[in-house]
Amino acid sequence: MKLKSFLQFAAAGAALAFAAAVPAQTNYKPEYKMSLVVGTAFPWGKGGEIWADLVRERTQGRINMKLYPGVSLVQGDQTREFTAIRQGVIDVAVGSTINWSPQVKELNLFSMPFLMPDYAAIDALTQGEVGKQMFATLDKAGVVPLAWGENGYREITNSKRPIKSPEDLKGMKIRVVGSPLFLDTFTALGANPTQMSWADAQPALASGAVDGQENPMSIFTAAKLHTVGQKNVTMWGYVADPLVFVVNKEVWNSWTPADREIVRQAAVDAGKQQIAIARKGLAEADKPLLKEISALGVNVTQLSPAEREAFVKATRPVYDKWKNTIGAELVNTAEKSIAARKK
Ligand code: X2X
């Protein structure tokens, strides 16, 4: 062999050896699209940002996740987000259980009225047997679930009057999210629920097309809902929506095992931080966030246990109906986990 061709041969061999030692990363995308309903002004969006930052740092930039808030990858229709993740239109997401419940009926568990009385109850579900089963269900449904986050307890707000009893809700036009369970709950309470996306909700509140809505207080303050007529808030804690950090299956399989582990651990770390941010001002005994909201000229109503019970009673038939739809066994496991929680 001539020297020149030997050198070419050796160089080719070295290139081959190098390619074998470094796992093929040619199928890594320059950017992974992360879907979110709201941006970084909200605890939810901050969770996505923390996850993306941790992943970028810990993979030395191999995995670069870019935030797409406003569910812009599905034209603002949050009920289509899950399908888009499964199909690969979305690579990764931090999504609410509510928005994915049209496709994954078990996720309606968290929307059952008055199932979870306190934060310890949410943790008992997401960090326990129910969380495990839910992740298995999500995996079967075609995505890779990695960690839990939290949107929060959804409190009822409106432009008309303080709500202290189901009677106060009578005939009120309430914007609800895209699961039929919410239509059932508000119909049972005598209200007039109407389903619309978060993008459509804000102009509808501003124009007075709807009187009220339900969302966590962190959404209320970041979206400044007091400026669109929402002058009455009732803290009834009827449901809370967790968030789930997920990755599209094909994208997941395209990553090396080491990178998958980095992404998973980063989601767990980001989820923990995100939940702390979401609960800030509400988990403390004196709930300082409520003082801030009152200072905006908002009427904040706290229900007595007896007042709250009237809402529980009025929505009990909805709870019973949906227990069967969701799966009685799963709901029983949830009820047991909550009863056994550490407070
Ligand atoms: O649409 C809503 O109310 C929101 C932002 O909370 C969700 O995406 C579930």
mmCIF file of C-alpha atoms and ligand atoms in Angstrom:
data_model
loop_
_atom_site.group_PDB
_atom_site.id
_atom_site.type_symbol
_atom_site.label_atom_id
_atom_site.label_comp_id
_atom_site.label_asym_id
_atom_site.label_seq_id
_atom_site.Cartn_x
_atom_site.Cartn_y
_atom_site.Cartn_z
ATOM 1 C CA MET A 1 0.000 0.000 0.000
ATOM 2 C CA LYS A 2 1.340 3.422 -0.888
ATOM 3 C CA LEU A 3 1.866 5.836 1.933
ATOM 4 C CA LYS A 4 -0.862 8.193 0.732
ATOM 5 C CA SER A 5 -3.537 5.521 0.462
ATOM 6 C CA PHE A 6 -2.395 4.059 3.800
ATOM 7 C CA LEU A 7 -2.930 7.433 5.440
ATOM 8 C CA GLN A 8 -6.360 7.725 3.855
ATOM 9 C CA PHE A 9 -7.176 4.213 5.064
ATOM 10 C CA ALA A 10 -6.015 5.013 8.600
ATOM 11 C CA ALA A 11 -7.979 8.251 8.660
ATOM 12 C CA ALA A 12 -11.121 6.467 7.549
ATOM 13 C CA GLY A 13 -10.576 3.837 10.247
ATOM 14 C CA ALA A 14 -10.082 6.486 12.915
ATOM 15 C CA ALA A 15 -13.263 8.231 11.802
ATOM 16 C CA LEU A 16 -15.148 4.933 12.055
ATOM 17 C CA ALA A 17 -13.747 4.221 15.515
ATOM 18 C CA PHE A 18 -14.698 7.718 16.616
ATOM 19 C CA ALA A 19 -18.236 7.314 15.289
ATOM 20 C CA ALA A 20 -18.570 4.052 17.223
ATOM 21 C CA ALA A 21 -17.300 5.570 20.483
ATOM 22 C CA VAL A 22 -19.582 8.595 20.311
ATOM 23 C CA PRO A 23 -23.185 7.399 20.035
ATOM 24 C CA ALA A 24 -24.879 8.615 16.911
ATOM 25 C CA GLN A 25 -26.265 12.018 17.690
ATOM 26 C CA THR A 26 -26.916 12.995 14.142
ATOM 27 C CA ASN A 27 -30.621 12.416 14.818
ATOM 28 C CA TYR A 28 -30.652 14.985 17.632
ATOM 29 C CA LYS A 29 -32.682 18.010 16.607
ATOM 30 C CA PRO A 30 -31.198 21.490 16.950
ATOM 31 C CA GLU A 31 -34.294 22.470 18.917
ATOM 32 C CA TYR A 32 -37.042 20.601 20.783
ATOM 33 C CA LYS A 33 -40.398 22.370 20.882
ATOM 34 C CA MET A 34 -41.894 22.632 24.383
ATOM 35 C CA SER A 35 -45.624 23.332 24.576
ATOM 36 C CA LEU A 36 -47.098 25.299 27.491
ATOM 37 C CA VAL A 37 -50.428 27.054 27.997
ATOM 38 C CA VAL A 38 -48.910 30.041 29.797
ATOM 39 C CA GLY A 39 -45.477 31.683 29.779
ATOM 40 C CA THR A 40 -42.790 32.451 32.290
ATOM 41 C CA ALA A 41 -44.778 35.155 34.123
ATOM 42 C CA PHE A 42 -46.715 32.201 35.584
ATOM 43 C CA PRO A 43 -45.383 29.433 37.888
ATOM 44 C CA TRP A 44 -46.387 26.944 35.154
ATOM 45 C CA GLY A 45 -44.197 28.612 32.513
ATOM 46 C CA LYS A 46 -41.368 29.038 35.034
ATOM 47 C CA GLY A 47 -41.423 25.269 35.509
ATOM 48 C CA GLY A 48 -40.879 24.801 31.785
ATOM 49 C CA GLU A 49 -38.068 27.330 31.785
ATOM 50 C CA ILE A 50 -36.308 25.677 34.744
ATOM 51 C CA TRP A 51 -36.563 22.290 33.012
ATOM 52 C CA ALA A 52 -35.153 23.633 29.734
ATOM 53 C CA ASP A 53 -32.299 25.416 31.537
ATOM 54 C CA LEU A 54 -31.342 22.331 33.580
ATOM 55 C CA VAL A 55 -31.409 20.103 30.497
ATOM 56 C CA ARG A 56 -29.337 22.495 28.392
ATOM 57 C CA GLU A 57 -26.775 22.863 31.178
ATOM 58 C CA ARG A 58 -26.539 19.161 32.055
ATOM 59 C CA THR A 59 -26.293 17.990 28.416
ATOM 60 C CA GLN A 60 -23.792 20.730 27.486
ATOM 61 C CA GLY A 61 -26.305 22.001 24.968
ATOM 62 C CA ARG A 62 -26.923 18.657 23.240
ATOM 63 C CA ILE A 63 -30.608 18.987 24.082
ATOM 64 C CA ASN A 64 -32.012 22.431 23.527
ATOM 65 C CA MET A 65 -35.698 22.863 24.461
ATOM 66 C CA LYS A 66 -37.475 26.013 23.312
ATOM 67 C CA LEU A 67 -40.643 27.283 25.005
ATOM 68 C CA TYR A 68 -43.825 27.745 22.987
ATOM 69 C CA PRO A 69 -46.361 29.280 25.395
ATOM 70 C CA GLY A 70 -49.975 29.972 24.514
ATOM 71 C CA VAL A 71 -50.205 26.409 23.138
ATOM 72 C CA SER A 72 -49.162 28.110 19.897
ATOM 73 C CA LEU A 73 -48.128 24.798 18.314
ATOM 74 C CA VAL A 74 -51.829 23.822 18.297
ATOM 75 C CA GLN A 75 -53.173 27.299 17.499
ATOM 76 C CA GLY A 76 -54.187 27.943 21.110
ATOM 77 C CA ASP A 77 -56.481 24.934 21.382
ATOM 78 C CA GLN A 78 -55.220 23.329 24.562
ATOM 79 C CA THR A 79 -57.530 20.306 24.220
ATOM 80 C CA ARG A 80 -55.533 19.264 21.148
ATOM 81 C CA GLU A 81 -52.178 19.422 22.918
ATOM 82 C CA PHE A 82 -52.019 15.776 23.982
ATOM 83 C CA THR A 83 -52.695 14.436 20.489
ATOM 84 C CA ALA A 84 -50.054 16.781 19.082
ATOM 85 C CA ILE A 85 -47.454 15.465 21.550
ATOM 86 C CA ARG A 86 -48.298 11.907 20.610
ATOM 87 C CA GLN A 87 -48.021 12.724 16.912
ATOM 88 C CA GLY A 88 -44.752 14.632 17.248
ATOM 89 C CA VAL A 89 -46.025 18.110 16.371
ATOM 90 C CA ILE A 90 -44.898 18.858 19.933
ATOM 91 C CA ASP A 91 -41.628 17.338 21.223
ATOM 92 C CA VAL A 92 -41.968 17.994 24.941
ATOM 93 C CA ALA A 93 -44.588 19.617 27.168
ATOM 94 C CA VAL A 94 -45.550 20.672 30.647
ATOM 95 C CA GLY A 95 -49.302 20.218 30.507
ATOM 96 C CA SER A 96 -52.336 20.309 32.751
ATOM 97 C CA THR A 97 -54.221 17.113 33.521
ATOM 98 C CA ILE A 98 -57.404 18.999 32.572
ATOM 99 C CA ASN A 99 -56.284 19.723 29.025
ATOM 100 C CA TRP A 100 -55.311 16.108 28.363
ATOM 101 C CA SER A 101 -58.369 14.558 29.996
ATOM 102 C CA PRO A 102 -60.438 14.491 26.766
ATOM 103 C CA GLN A 103 -57.912 11.906 25.476
ATOM 104 C CA VAL A 104 -56.981 10.240 28.793
ATOM 105 C CA LYS A 105 -60.161 9.828 30.834
ATOM 106 C CA GLU A 106 -58.308 8.791 34.014
ATOM 107 C CA LEU A 107 -56.857 12.308 34.265
ATOM 108 C CA ASN A 108 -60.361 13.553 35.135
ATOM 109 C CA LEU A 109 -59.676 12.163 38.595
ATOM 110 C CA PHE A 110 -58.083 15.470 39.645
ATOM 111 C CA SER A 111 -61.168 17.371 38.419
ATOM 112 C CA MET A 112 -63.594 15.468 40.649
ATOM 113 C CA PRO A 113 -65.261 18.093 42.828
ATOM 114 C CA PHE A 114 -63.926 18.220 46.394
ATOM 115 C CA LEU A 115 -61.799 15.072 46.144
ATOM 116 C CA MET A 116 -58.597 16.715 47.415
ATOM 117 C CA PRO A 117 -59.107 18.759 50.599
ATOM 118 C CA ASP A 118 -55.546 20.082 50.929
ATOM 119 C CA TYR A 119 -52.043 20.099 49.421
ATOM 120 C CA ALA A 120 -51.143 16.912 51.327
ATOM 121 C CA ALA A 121 -54.000 15.217 49.455
ATOM 122 C CA ILE A 122 -52.606 16.263 46.059
ATOM 123 C CA ASP A 123 -49.184 14.929 47.078
ATOM 124 C CA ALA A 124 -50.723 11.684 48.332
ATOM 125 C CA LEU A 125 -52.064 11.132 44.826
ATOM 126 C CA THR A 126 -49.243 12.322 42.576
ATOM 127 C CA GLN A 127 -46.419 10.934 44.728
ATOM 128 C CA GLY A 128 -48.170 7.658 45.555
ATOM 129 C CA GLU A 129 -49.866 4.678 43.932
ATOM 130 C CA VAL A 130 -52.264 6.858 41.898
ATOM 131 C CA GLY A 131 -49.345 8.784 40.385
ATOM 132 C CA LYS A 132 -47.665 5.527 39.412
ATOM 133 C CA GLN A 133 -50.821 4.165 37.773
ATOM 134 C CA MET A 134 -51.445 7.467 36.010
ATOM 135 C CA PHE A 135 -47.923 7.432 34.537
ATOM 136 C CA ALA A 136 -48.484 3.861 33.300
ATOM 137 C CA THR A 137 -51.734 5.042 31.681
ATOM 138 C CA LEU A 138 -50.000 8.018 30.039
ATOM 139 C CA ASP A 139 -47.237 5.745 28.784
ATOM 140 C CA LYS A 140 -49.827 3.421 27.246
ATOM 141 C CA ALA A 141 -51.552 6.435 25.715
ATOM 142 C CA GLY A 142 -48.343 7.141 23.805
ATOM 143 C CA VAL A 143 -46.187 9.694 25.650
ATOM 144 C CA VAL A 144 -43.301 9.443 28.139
ATOM 145 C CA PRO A 145 -44.295 10.968 31.501
ATOM 146 C CA LEU A 146 -41.380 12.087 33.670
ATOM 147 C CA ALA A 147 -42.491 14.242 36.584
ATOM 148 C CA TRP A 148 -45.353 16.090 38.268
ATOM 149 C CA GLY A 149 -45.829 19.819 38.630
ATOM 150 C CA GLU A 150 -48.843 21.853 39.675
ATOM 151 C CA ASN A 151 -51.116 24.530 38.313
ATOM 152 C CA GLY A 152 -53.018 24.741 41.595
ATOM 153 C CA TYR A 153 -56.308 24.920 43.413
ATOM 154 C CA ARG A 154 -58.889 26.426 41.117
ATOM 155 C CA GLU A 155 -60.917 29.129 42.841
ATOM 156 C CA ILE A 156 -64.107 30.609 41.480
ATOM 157 C CA THR A 157 -64.105 34.285 40.457
ATOM 158 C CA ASN A 158 -66.787 36.548 38.949
ATOM 159 C CA SER A 159 -67.784 40.106 38.165
ATOM 160 C CA LYS A 160 -71.263 40.054 39.754
ATOM 161 C CA ARG A 161 -71.312 39.288 43.479
ATOM 162 C CA PRO A 162 -69.522 37.404 46.259
ATOM 163 C CA ILE A 163 -70.287 33.680 46.072
ATOM 164 C CA LYS A 164 -71.001 32.076 49.431
ATOM 165 C CA SER A 165 -73.544 29.424 48.450
ATOM 166 C CA PRO A 166 -74.648 27.537 45.323
ATOM 167 C CA GLU A 167 -77.605 29.981 45.157
ATOM 168 C CA ASP A 168 -75.152 32.822 44.489
ATOM 169 C CA LEU A 169 -73.983 30.982 41.347
ATOM 170 C CA LYS A 170 -77.507 30.642 39.928
ATOM 171 C CA GLY A 171 -77.638 31.606 36.268
ATOM 172 C CA MET A 172 -74.119 32.980 36.278
ATOM 173 C CA LYS A 173 -72.295 32.511 32.992
ATOM 174 C CA ILE A 174 -69.044 30.730 33.841
ATOM 175 C CA ARG A 175 -66.200 29.994 31.440
ATOM 176 C CA VAL A 176 -64.918 26.454 31.937
ATOM 177 C CA VAL A 177 -62.095 24.365 30.492
ATOM 178 C CA GLY A 178 -62.435 21.607 27.925
ATOM 179 C CA SER A 179 -63.598 18.592 29.914
ATOM 180 C CA PRO A 180 -67.316 17.704 30.109
ATOM 181 C CA LEU A 181 -66.836 17.054 33.841
ATOM 182 C CA PHE A 182 -66.672 20.822 34.368
ATOM 183 C CA LEU A 183 -69.940 21.334 32.503
ATOM 184 C CA ASP A 184 -71.558 18.771 34.826
ATOM 185 C CA THR A 185 -70.169 20.387 37.978
ATOM 186 C CA PHE A 186 -71.314 23.908 37.132
ATOM 187 C CA THR A 187 -74.668 22.754 35.850
ATOM 188 C CA ALA A 188 -75.218 20.915 39.158
ATOM 189 C CA LEU A 189 -74.459 24.186 40.962
ATOM 190 C CA GLY A 190 -77.116 26.029 38.954
ATOM 191 C CA ALA A 191 -74.655 28.072 36.898
ATOM 192 C CA ASN A 192 -74.576 28.423 33.128
ATOM 193 C CA PRO A 193 -71.177 26.992 32.099
ATOM 194 C CA THR A 194 -69.631 27.616 28.704
ATOM 195 C CA GLN A 195 -66.549 25.853 27.418
ATOM 196 C CA MET A 196 -63.757 27.866 25.834
ATOM 197 C CA SER A 197 -59.979 27.981 25.556
ATOM 198 C CA TRP A 198 -57.858 30.115 27.865
ATOM 199 C CA ALA A 199 -57.014 32.348 24.898
ATOM 200 C CA ASP A 200 -60.717 33.047 24.303
ATOM 201 C CA ALA A 201 -61.554 33.320 28.008
ATOM 202 C CA GLN A 202 -59.742 36.589 28.633
ATOM 203 C CA PRO A 203 -61.509 38.683 25.959
ATOM 204 C CA ALA A 204 -64.811 37.021 26.957
ATOM 205 C CA LEU A 205 -64.295 38.169 30.539
ATOM 206 C CA ALA A 206 -63.244 41.645 29.419
ATOM 207 C CA SER A 207 -66.333 42.138 27.243
ATOM 208 C CA GLY A 208 -68.665 40.686 29.865
ATOM 209 C CA ALA A 209 -69.710 37.850 27.533
ATOM 210 C CA VAL A 210 -69.071 35.640 30.559
ATOM 211 C CA ASP A 211 -69.416 36.606 34.230
ATOM 212 C CA GLY A 212 -66.845 34.359 35.796
ATOM 213 C CA GLN A 213 -64.222 31.635 35.564
ATOM 214 C CA GLU A 214 -62.203 29.273 37.732
ATOM 215 C CA ASN A 215 -58.399 29.173 37.880
ATOM 216 C CA PRO A 216 -55.571 29.074 40.412
ATOM 217 C CA MET A 217 -54.725 32.350 42.152
ATOM 218 C CA SER A 218 -51.299 32.370 40.482
ATOM 219 C CA ILE A 219 -53.087 32.512 37.117
ATOM 220 C CA PHE A 220 -55.462 35.191 38.468
ATOM 221 C CA THR A 221 -52.623 37.497 39.515
ATOM 222 C CA ALA A 222 -50.261 36.901 36.572
ATOM 223 C CA ALA A 223 -53.099 37.344 34.042
ATOM 224 C CA LYS A 224 -54.403 40.325 36.062
ATOM 225 C CA LEU A 225 -57.963 39.046 35.987
ATOM 226 C CA HIS A 226 -59.063 41.859 38.324
ATOM 227 C CA THR A 227 -58.587 44.175 35.334
ATOM 228 C CA VAL A 228 -61.195 42.207 33.343
ATOM 229 C CA GLY A 229 -63.956 42.634 35.888
ATOM 230 C CA GLN A 230 -63.140 39.737 38.212
ATOM 231 C CA LYS A 231 -63.748 41.540 41.491
ATOM 232 C CA ASN A 232 -65.008 38.583 43.523
ATOM 233 C CA VAL A 233 -62.956 35.528 44.478
ATOM 234 C CA THR A 234 -64.240 32.612 46.529
ATOM 235 C CA MET A 235 -61.672 30.259 48.016
ATOM 236 C CA TRP A 236 -63.472 26.957 47.755
ATOM 237 C CA GLY A 237 -60.605 24.661 46.671
ATOM 238 C CA TYR A 238 -62.940 22.383 44.745
ATOM 239 C CA VAL A 239 -60.332 20.928 42.347
ATOM 240 C CA ALA A 240 -56.616 21.316 41.634
ATOM 241 C CA ASP A 241 -54.864 20.477 38.394
ATOM 242 C CA PRO A 242 -51.407 18.936 38.532
ATOM 243 C CA LEU A 243 -49.032 19.442 35.615
ATOM 244 C CA VAL A 244 -47.155 16.622 33.899
ATOM 245 C CA PHE A 245 -43.707 16.891 32.297
ATOM 246 C CA VAL A 246 -43.691 14.651 29.203
ATOM 247 C CA VAL A 247 -41.658 13.817 26.094
ATOM 248 C CA ASN A 248 -42.839 12.465 22.737
ATOM 249 C CA LYS A 249 -41.940 8.747 22.442
ATOM 250 C CA GLU A 250 -39.918 8.942 19.248
ATOM 251 C CA VAL A 251 -37.924 11.880 20.535
ATOM 252 C CA TRP A 252 -37.285 9.991 23.770
ATOM 253 C CA ASN A 253 -36.044 6.920 21.885
ATOM 254 C CA SER A 254 -33.718 9.054 19.773
ATOM 255 C CA TRP A 255 -31.744 10.101 22.880
ATOM 256 C CA THR A 256 -28.952 8.075 24.463
ATOM 257 C CA PRO A 257 -29.852 6.345 27.743
ATOM 258 C CA ALA A 258 -27.569 8.785 29.578
ATOM 259 C CA ASP A 259 -29.317 11.803 28.063
ATOM 260 C CA ARG A 260 -32.748 10.315 28.858
ATOM 261 C CA GLU A 261 -31.746 10.019 32.483
ATOM 262 C CA ILE A 262 -30.560 13.640 32.499
ATOM 263 C CA VAL A 263 -33.859 14.831 31.033
ATOM 264 C CA ARG A 264 -35.872 12.744 33.497
ATOM 265 C CA GLN A 265 -33.944 13.914 36.554
ATOM 266 C CA ALA A 266 -34.127 17.539 35.345
ATOM 267 C CA ALA A 267 -37.914 17.197 35.040
ATOM 268 C CA VAL A 268 -38.139 15.848 38.597
ATOM 269 C CA ASP A 269 -35.949 18.692 39.903
ATOM 270 C CA ALA A 270 -37.874 21.325 37.903
ATOM 271 C CA GLY A 271 -41.204 19.856 39.029
ATOM 272 C CA LYS A 272 -40.254 20.156 42.704
ATOM 273 C CA GLN A 273 -39.179 23.756 42.257
ATOM 274 C CA GLN A 274 -42.261 24.537 40.171
ATOM 275 C CA ILE A 275 -44.675 23.164 42.802
ATOM 276 C CA ALA A 276 -43.010 25.315 45.479
ATOM 277 C CA ILE A 277 -43.422 28.399 43.267
ATOM 278 C CA ALA A 278 -47.081 27.527 42.528
ATOM 279 C CA ARG A 279 -47.901 27.190 46.250
ATOM 280 C CA LYS A 280 -46.067 30.321 47.347
ATOM 281 C CA GLY A 281 -48.338 32.630 49.293
ATOM 282 C CA LEU A 282 -51.092 30.022 49.574
ATOM 283 C CA ALA A 283 -49.535 27.090 51.438
ATOM 284 C CA GLU A 284 -48.581 29.256 54.433
ATOM 285 C CA ALA A 285 -51.160 29.443 57.260
ATOM 286 C CA ASP A 286 -51.827 33.179 56.760
ATOM 287 C CA LYS A 287 -51.941 32.911 52.924
ATOM 288 C CA PRO A 288 -50.134 36.213 52.199
ATOM 289 C CA LEU A 289 -51.096 36.090 48.502
ATOM 290 C CA LEU A 290 -54.743 36.685 49.449
ATOM 291 C CA LYS A 291 -53.789 39.966 51.129
ATOM 292 C CA GLU A 292 -52.089 41.039 47.925
ATOM 293 C CA ILE A 293 -55.206 40.162 45.944
ATOM 294 C CA SER A 294 -57.459 42.069 48.375
ATOM 295 C CA ALA A 295 -55.172 45.062 47.953
ATOM 296 C CA LEU A 296 -56.072 45.045 44.232
ATOM 297 C CA GLY A 297 -59.641 45.892 45.226
ATOM 298 C CA VAL A 298 -60.828 42.298 44.991
ATOM 299 C CA ASN A 299 -63.377 40.859 47.379
ATOM 300 C CA VAL A 300 -61.890 37.599 48.743
ATOM 301 C CA THR A 301 -64.423 35.239 50.334
ATOM 302 C CA GLN A 302 -63.309 32.392 52.573
ATOM 303 C CA LEU A 303 -65.991 29.797 53.197
ATOM 304 C CA SER A 304 -66.820 28.390 56.623
ATOM 305 C CA PRO A 305 -66.811 24.563 56.746
ATOM 306 C CA ALA A 306 -70.652 24.589 56.709
ATOM 307 C CA GLU A 307 -70.771 26.924 53.689
ATOM 308 C CA ARG A 308 -68.275 24.748 51.843
ATOM 309 C CA GLU A 309 -70.294 21.647 52.627
ATOM 310 C CA ALA A 310 -73.259 23.012 50.649
ATOM 311 C CA PHE A 311 -71.083 23.003 47.504
ATOM 312 C CA VAL A 312 -69.832 19.492 48.279
ATOM 313 C CA LYS A 313 -73.401 18.253 48.640
ATOM 314 C CA ALA A 314 -74.656 19.920 45.468
ATOM 315 C CA THR A 315 -71.857 18.363 43.394
ATOM 316 C CA ARG A 316 -71.946 14.887 44.930
ATOM 317 C CA PRO A 317 -74.051 13.376 42.092
ATOM 318 C CA VAL A 318 -71.405 14.588 39.625
ATOM 319 C CA TYR A 319 -68.708 12.948 41.729
ATOM 320 C CA ASP A 320 -70.622 9.656 41.768
ATOM 321 C CA LYS A 321 -71.325 9.733 38.034
ATOM 322 C CA TRP A 322 -67.705 10.445 37.123
ATOM 323 C CA LYS A 323 -66.368 7.872 39.548
ATOM 324 C CA ASN A 324 -67.678 5.251 37.131
ATOM 325 C CA THR A 325 -66.439 7.043 34.015
ATOM 326 C CA ILE A 326 -62.924 7.448 35.410
ATOM 327 C CA GLY A 327 -62.824 3.957 36.884
ATOM 328 C CA ALA A 328 -64.156 3.082 40.332
ATOM 329 C CA GLU A 329 -60.999 1.165 41.230
ATOM 330 C CA LEU A 330 -58.710 4.116 40.537
ATOM 331 C CA VAL A 331 -61.007 6.480 42.446
ATOM 332 C CA ASN A 332 -61.119 4.054 45.398
ATOM 333 C CA THR A 333 -57.314 3.950 45.444
ATOM 334 C CA ALA A 334 -57.300 7.757 45.400
ATOM 335 C CA GLU A 335 -59.791 8.019 48.250
ATOM 336 C CA LYS A 336 -57.755 5.556 50.349
ATOM 337 C CA SER A 337 -54.495 7.380 49.613
ATOM 338 C CA ILE A 338 -56.038 10.676 50.693
ATOM 339 C CA ALA A 339 -57.524 9.190 53.880
ATOM 340 C CA ALA A 340 -54.071 7.814 54.799
ATOM 341 C CA ARG A 341 -52.133 11.010 53.969
ATOM 342 C CA LYS A 342 -49.632 12.610 56.318
ATOM 343 C CA LYS A 343 -50.884 16.112 57.088
HETATM 344 O O1 X2X B 1 -57.424 27.171 30.626
HETATM 345 C C1 X2X B 1 -57.203 27.246 31.836
HETATM 346 O O2 X2X B 1 -58.057 27.632 32.644
HETATM 347 C C2 X2X B 1 -55.834 26.861 32.353
HETATM 348 C C3 X2X B 1 -54.842 27.924 31.926
HETATM 349 O O3 X2X B 1 -55.854 26.800 33.735
HETATM 350 C C4 X2X B 1 -55.492 25.516 31.807
HETATM 351 O O4 X2X B 1 -54.804 25.391 30.826
HETATM 352 C C5 X2X B 1 -56.093 24.332 32.445
#
